[in-house]
Coordinates of C-alpha atoms in Angstrom, one line a residue:
X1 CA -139.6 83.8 27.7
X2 CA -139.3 83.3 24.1
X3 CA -136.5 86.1 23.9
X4 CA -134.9 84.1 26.5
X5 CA -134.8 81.3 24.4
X6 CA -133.5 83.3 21.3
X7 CA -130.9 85.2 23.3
X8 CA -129.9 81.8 24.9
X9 CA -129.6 80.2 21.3
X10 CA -127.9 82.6 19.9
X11 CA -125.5 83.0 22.5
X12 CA -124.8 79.1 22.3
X13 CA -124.0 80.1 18.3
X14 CA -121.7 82.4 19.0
X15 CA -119.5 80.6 21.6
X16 CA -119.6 77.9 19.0
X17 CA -118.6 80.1 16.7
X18 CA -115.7 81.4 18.7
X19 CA -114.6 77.7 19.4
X20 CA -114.2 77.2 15.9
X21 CA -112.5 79.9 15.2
X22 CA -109.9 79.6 18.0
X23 CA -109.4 76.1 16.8
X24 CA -108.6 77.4 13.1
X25 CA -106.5 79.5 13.9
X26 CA -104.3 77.0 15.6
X27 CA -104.2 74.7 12.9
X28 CA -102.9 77.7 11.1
X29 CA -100.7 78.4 13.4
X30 CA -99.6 74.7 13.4
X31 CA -99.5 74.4 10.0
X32 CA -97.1 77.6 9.4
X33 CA -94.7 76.7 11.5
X34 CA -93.8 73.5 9.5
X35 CA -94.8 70.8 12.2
X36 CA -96.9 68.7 9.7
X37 CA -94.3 69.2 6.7
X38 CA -91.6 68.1 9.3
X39 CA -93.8 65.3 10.9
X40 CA -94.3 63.9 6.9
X41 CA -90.5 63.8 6.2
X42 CA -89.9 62.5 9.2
X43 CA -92.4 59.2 8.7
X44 CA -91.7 58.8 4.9
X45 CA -87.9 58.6 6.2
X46 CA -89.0 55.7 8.3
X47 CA -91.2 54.2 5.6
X48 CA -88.1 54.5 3.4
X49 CA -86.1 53.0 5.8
X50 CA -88.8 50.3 6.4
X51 CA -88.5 49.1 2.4
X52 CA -84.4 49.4 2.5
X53 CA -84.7 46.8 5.4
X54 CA -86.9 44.7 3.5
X55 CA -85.2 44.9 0.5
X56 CA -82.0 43.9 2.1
X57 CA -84.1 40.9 3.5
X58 CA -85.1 39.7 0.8
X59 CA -81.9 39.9 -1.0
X60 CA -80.4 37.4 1.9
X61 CA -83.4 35.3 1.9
X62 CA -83.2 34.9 -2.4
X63 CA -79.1 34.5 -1.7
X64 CA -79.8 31.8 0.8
X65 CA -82.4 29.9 -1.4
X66 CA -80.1 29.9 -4.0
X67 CA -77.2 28.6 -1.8
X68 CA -79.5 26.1 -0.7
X69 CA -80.5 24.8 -4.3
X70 CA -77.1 24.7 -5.5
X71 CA -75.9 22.7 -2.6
X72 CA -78.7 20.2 -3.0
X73 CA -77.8 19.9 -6.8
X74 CA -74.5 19.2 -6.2
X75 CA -75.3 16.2 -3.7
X76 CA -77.3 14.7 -6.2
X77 CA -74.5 15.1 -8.9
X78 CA -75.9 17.9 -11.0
X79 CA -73.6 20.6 -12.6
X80 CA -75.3 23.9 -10.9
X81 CA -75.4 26.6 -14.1
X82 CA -73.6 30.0 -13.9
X83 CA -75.7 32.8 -12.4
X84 CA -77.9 34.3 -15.3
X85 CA -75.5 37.1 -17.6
X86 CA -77.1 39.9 -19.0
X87 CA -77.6 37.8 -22.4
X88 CA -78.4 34.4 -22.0
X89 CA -78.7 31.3 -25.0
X90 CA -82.3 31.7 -24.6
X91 CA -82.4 34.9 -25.4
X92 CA -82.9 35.3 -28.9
X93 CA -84.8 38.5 -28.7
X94 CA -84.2 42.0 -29.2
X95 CA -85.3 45.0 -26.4

């Protein structure tokens, strides 16, 4: 009975064991065939694609804003400055 037990164990160990190793040699396999390397392009692609889109939204929604604030100075008779140069009166200091 005991070796019954042992032989059963053991047998349960090695079919465990032989899982295992089926299933590491398919992530091998999977893994040098370029699938995940191809998957991880693929979704940084649409992450970078993602961040262009926002980007561009923002861009409109900043242009919009500014449209809008310009409009409403010039209803209440305000002069609206000239977009910001590259070196403005108040700035004084060097980079």
């Amino acid at each position: 009975m005991i070796v019954g037990a042992i032989v059963g164990k053991a047998a349960g160990l090695v079919a465990t064991g032989l899982a295992g190793a089926v299933a590491l040699e398919g992530v091998k396999k999977v893994a040098q065939s370029g699938l995940v390397h191809n998957t991880a392009v693929a979704v940084t692609s649409w992450g970078l694609r993602g961040a262009r889109a926002a980007e561009v939204g923002a861009e409109k929604a900043r242009l919009t804003a500014s449209d809008i604030v310009s409009e409403a100075r010039e209803r209440i008779g305000e002069q609206t400055p000239p977009p910001a140069s590259g070196a403005g009166a108040d700035h004084a200091h060097e980079h």
